[in-house]
XYZ file of N, CA and C in Angstrom:
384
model
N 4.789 41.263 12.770
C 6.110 40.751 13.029
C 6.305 39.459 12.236
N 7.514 39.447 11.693
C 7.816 38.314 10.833
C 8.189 37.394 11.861
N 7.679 35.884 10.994
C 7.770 34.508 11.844
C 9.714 34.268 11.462
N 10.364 34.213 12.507
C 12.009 33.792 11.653
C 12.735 32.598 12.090
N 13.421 32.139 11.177
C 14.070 30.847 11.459
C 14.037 30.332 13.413
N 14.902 31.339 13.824
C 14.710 31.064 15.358
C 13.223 30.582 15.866
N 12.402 31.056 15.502
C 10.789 31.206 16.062
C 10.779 29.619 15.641
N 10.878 29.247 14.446
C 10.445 28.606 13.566
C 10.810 26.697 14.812
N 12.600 27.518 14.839
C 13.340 26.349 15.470
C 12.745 26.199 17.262
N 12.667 27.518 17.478
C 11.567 27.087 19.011
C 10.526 26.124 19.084
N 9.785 26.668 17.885
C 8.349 25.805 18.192
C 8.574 24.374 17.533
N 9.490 23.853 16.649
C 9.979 22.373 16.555
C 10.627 22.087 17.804
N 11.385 22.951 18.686
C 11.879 22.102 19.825
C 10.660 21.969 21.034
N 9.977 23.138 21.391
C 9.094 22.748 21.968
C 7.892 22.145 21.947
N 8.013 21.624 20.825
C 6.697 20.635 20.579
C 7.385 19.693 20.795
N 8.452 19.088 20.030
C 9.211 17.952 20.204
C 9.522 17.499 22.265
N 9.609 18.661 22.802
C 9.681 18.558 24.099
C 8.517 18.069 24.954
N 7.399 18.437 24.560
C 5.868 18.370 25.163
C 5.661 17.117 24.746
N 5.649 16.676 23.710
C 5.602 15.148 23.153
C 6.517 14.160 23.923
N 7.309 14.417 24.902
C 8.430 13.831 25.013
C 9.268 12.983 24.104
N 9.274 13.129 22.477
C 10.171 13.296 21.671
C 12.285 13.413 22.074
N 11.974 14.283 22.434
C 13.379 15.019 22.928
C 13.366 15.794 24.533
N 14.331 16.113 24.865
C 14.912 16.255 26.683
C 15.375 17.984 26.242
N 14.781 18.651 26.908
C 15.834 20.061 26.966
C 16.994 20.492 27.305
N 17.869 18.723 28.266
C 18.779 18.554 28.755
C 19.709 18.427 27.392
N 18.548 17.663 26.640
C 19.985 17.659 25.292
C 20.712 18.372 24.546
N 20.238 19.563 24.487
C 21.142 20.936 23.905
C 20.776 22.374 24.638
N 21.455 22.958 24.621
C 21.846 24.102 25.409
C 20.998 25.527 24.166
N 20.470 26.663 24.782
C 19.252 27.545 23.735
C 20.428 27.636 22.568
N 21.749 27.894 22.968
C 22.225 28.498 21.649
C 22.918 27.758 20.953
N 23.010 26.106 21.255
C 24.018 25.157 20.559
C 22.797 24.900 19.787
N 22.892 25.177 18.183
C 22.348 24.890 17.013
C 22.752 23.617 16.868
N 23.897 22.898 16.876
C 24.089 21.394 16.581
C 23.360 20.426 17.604
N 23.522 21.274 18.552
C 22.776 20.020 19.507
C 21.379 20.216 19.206
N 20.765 21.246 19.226
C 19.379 21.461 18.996
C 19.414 20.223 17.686
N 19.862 20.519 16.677
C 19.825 20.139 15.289
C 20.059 17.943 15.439
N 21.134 17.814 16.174
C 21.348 16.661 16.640
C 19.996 15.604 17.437
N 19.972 16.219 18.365
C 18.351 15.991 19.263
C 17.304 15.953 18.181
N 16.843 16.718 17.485
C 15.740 16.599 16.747
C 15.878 15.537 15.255
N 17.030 15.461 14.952
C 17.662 14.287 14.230
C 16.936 12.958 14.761
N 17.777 12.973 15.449
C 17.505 11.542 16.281
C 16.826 11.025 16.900
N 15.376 12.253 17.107
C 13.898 11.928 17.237
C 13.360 11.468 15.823
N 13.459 11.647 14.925
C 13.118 11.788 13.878
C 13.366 10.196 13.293
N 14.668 9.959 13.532
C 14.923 8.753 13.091
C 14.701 7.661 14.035
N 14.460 8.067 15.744
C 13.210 7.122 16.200
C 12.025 6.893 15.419
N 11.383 7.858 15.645
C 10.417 7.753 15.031
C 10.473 6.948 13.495
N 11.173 7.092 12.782
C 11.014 6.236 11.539
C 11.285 4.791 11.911
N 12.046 4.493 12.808
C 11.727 3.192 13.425
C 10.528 2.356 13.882
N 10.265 3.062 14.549
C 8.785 3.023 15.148
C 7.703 2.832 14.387
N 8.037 3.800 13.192
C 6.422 3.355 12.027
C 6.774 2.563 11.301
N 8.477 2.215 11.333
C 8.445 0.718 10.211
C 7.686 -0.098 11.160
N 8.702 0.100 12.581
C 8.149 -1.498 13.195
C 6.422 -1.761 13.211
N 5.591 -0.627 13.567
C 4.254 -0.846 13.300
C 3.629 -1.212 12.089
N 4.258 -0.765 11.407
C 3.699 -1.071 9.339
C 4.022 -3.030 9.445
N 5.098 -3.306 10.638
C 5.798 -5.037 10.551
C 4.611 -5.028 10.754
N 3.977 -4.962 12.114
C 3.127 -5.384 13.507
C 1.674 -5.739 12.750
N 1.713 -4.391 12.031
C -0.117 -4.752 10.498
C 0.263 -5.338 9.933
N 1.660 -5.616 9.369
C 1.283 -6.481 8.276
C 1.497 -8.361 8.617
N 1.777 -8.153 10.126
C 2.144 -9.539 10.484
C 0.327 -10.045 10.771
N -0.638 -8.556 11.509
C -1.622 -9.191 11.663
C -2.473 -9.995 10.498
N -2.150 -8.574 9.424
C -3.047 -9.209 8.112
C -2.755 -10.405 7.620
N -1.532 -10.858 7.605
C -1.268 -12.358 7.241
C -1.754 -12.971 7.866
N -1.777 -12.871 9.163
C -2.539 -14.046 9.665
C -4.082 -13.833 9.821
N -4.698 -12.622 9.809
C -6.140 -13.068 9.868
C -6.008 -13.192 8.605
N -5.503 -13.388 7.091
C -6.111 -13.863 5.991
C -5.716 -15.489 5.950
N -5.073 -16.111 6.551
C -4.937 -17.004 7.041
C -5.879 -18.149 7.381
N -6.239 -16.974 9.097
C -7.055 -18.244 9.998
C -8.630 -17.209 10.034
N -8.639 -16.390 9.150
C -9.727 -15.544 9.233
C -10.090 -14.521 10.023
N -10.604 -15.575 11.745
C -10.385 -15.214 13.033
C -9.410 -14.973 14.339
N -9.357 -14.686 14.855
C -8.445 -14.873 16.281
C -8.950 -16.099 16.661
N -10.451 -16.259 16.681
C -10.747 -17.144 17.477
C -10.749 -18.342 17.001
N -11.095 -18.498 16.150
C -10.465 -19.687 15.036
C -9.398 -19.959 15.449
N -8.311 -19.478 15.584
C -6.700 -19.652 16.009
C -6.609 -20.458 16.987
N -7.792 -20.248 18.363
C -7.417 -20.421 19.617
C -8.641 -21.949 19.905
N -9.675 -21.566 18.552
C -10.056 -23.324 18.781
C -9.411 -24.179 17.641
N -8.535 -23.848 17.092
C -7.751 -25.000 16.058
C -6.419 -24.847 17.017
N -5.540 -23.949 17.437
C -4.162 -24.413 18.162
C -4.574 -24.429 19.515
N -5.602 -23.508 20.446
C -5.342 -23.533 21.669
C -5.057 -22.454 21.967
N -5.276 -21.818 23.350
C -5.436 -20.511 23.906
C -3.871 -20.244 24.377
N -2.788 -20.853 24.416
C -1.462 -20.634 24.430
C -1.500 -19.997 22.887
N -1.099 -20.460 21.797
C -0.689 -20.060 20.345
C -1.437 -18.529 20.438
N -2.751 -18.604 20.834
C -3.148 -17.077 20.364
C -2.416 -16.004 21.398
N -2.609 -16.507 22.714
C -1.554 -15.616 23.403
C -0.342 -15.112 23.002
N 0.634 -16.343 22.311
C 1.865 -16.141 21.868
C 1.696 -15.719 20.220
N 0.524 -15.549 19.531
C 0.406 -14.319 18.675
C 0.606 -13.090 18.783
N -0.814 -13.010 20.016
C -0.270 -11.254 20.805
C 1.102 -11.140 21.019
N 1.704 -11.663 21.894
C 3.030 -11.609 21.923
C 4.205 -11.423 21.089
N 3.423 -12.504 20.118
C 4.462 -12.292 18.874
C 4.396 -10.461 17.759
N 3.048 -10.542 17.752
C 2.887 -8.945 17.207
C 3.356 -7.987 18.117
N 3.553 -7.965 19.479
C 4.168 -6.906 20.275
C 5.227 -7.001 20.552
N 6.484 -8.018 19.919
C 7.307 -8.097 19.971
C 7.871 -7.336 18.788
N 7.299 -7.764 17.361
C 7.735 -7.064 16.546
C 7.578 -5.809 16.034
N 6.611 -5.024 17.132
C 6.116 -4.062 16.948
C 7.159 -2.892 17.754
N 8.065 -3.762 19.148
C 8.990 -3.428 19.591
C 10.162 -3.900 19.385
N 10.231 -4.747 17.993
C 11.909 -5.464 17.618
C 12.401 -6.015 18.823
N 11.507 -6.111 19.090
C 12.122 -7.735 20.304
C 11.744 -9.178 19.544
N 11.783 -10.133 20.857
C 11.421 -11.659 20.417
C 10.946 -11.991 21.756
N 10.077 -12.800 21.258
C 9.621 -14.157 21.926
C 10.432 -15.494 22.443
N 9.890 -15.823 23.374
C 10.571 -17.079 24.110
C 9.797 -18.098 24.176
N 9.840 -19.186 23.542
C 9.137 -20.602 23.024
C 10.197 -21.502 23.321
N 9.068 -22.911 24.423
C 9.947 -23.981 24.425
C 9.566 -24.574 23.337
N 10.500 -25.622 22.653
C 10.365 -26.398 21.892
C 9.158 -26.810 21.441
N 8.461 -27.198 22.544
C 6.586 -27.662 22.169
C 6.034 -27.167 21.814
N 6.332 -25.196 22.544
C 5.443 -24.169 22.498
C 5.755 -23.784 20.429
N 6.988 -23.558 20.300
C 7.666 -23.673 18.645
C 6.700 -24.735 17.574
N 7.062 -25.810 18.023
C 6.543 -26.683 17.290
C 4.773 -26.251 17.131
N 4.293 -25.936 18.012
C 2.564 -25.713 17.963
C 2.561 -24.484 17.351
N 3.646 -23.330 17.358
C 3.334 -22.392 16.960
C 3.855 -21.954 15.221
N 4.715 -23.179 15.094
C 5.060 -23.266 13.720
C 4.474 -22.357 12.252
N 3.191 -22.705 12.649
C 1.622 -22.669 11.241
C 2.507 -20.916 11.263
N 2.817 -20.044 12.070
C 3.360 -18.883 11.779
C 4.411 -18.804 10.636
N 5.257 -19.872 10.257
C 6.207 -20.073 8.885
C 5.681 -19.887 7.664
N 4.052 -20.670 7.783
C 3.546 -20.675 6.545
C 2.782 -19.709 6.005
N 2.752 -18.228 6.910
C 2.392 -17.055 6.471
C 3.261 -16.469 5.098
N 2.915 -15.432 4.397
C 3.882 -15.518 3.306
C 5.283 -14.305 3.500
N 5.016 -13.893 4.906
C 6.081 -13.291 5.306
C 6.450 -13.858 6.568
N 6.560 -15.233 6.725
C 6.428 -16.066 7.760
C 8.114 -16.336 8.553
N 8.944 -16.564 7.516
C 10.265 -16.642 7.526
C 10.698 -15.189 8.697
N 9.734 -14.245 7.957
C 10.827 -12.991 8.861
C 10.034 -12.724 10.241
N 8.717 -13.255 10.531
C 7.955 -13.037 11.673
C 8.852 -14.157 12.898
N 9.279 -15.095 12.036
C 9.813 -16.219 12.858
C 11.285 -15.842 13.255
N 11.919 -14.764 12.746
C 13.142 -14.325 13.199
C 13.052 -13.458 14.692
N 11.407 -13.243 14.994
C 11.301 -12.461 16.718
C 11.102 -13.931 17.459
N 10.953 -15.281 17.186
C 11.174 -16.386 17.922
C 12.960 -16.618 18.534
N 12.236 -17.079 19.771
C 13.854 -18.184 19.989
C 13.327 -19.555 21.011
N 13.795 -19.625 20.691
C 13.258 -21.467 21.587
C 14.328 -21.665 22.349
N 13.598 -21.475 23.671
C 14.472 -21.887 24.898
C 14.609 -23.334 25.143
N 15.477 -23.463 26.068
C 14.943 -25.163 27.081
C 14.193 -24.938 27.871
């Protein structure tokens, strides 16, 4: 028996389903657009997702070529800054930001002088 387009489009939706990718709620067996729509727009999650992780490595590698270590980090700034590293890489790994008071900013600065430092510092905001 030949494998055919339909077969083809099952087993992309039900993999996409098992992955939780996509909802079976989102298109109906015989709406081709919605099927087609839903799997779209997993797709272009997903390309989100591996930019933001490709940010998340390349924010780490700057900084361990940097400070070498983690731990280095946390006996030259202090066990706050390395925390708010982690933080800072799981922020941009989820296109969020960080929340720094002024002090916490100022100590955590040395992050500017990475050479993609400017755009790591755009997941900061400095509260009061």
């Amino acid at each position: 028996m030949a494998y055919s387009c339909t077969d083809f489009a099952d087993d992309v939706l039900n993999d996409m389903v098992i992955r939780s990718w996509i909802k079976p709620e989102q298109y109906g067996p015989d709406d081709t657009q919605a099927q087609c729509d839903a799997v779209l727009g997993a797709i272009s999650d997903a390309d989100v997702s591996l930019r933001l992780a490709a940010d998340a490595k390349q924010f780490l590698a700057e900084l361990l070529d940097a400070v070498e270590t983690l731990t280095s980090t946390a006996g030259q700034h202090g066990a706050l800054v390395l925390a708010n590293v982690v933080y800072l890489q799981t922020a941009i790994l989820k296109g969020g930001v960080i929340e720094l008071t002024r002090e916490e900013a100022e100590d955590f600065a040395f992050i500017r002088g990475l050479p993609s430092g400017e755009r790591w510092w755009k997941h900061v905001s400095e509260v009061e």
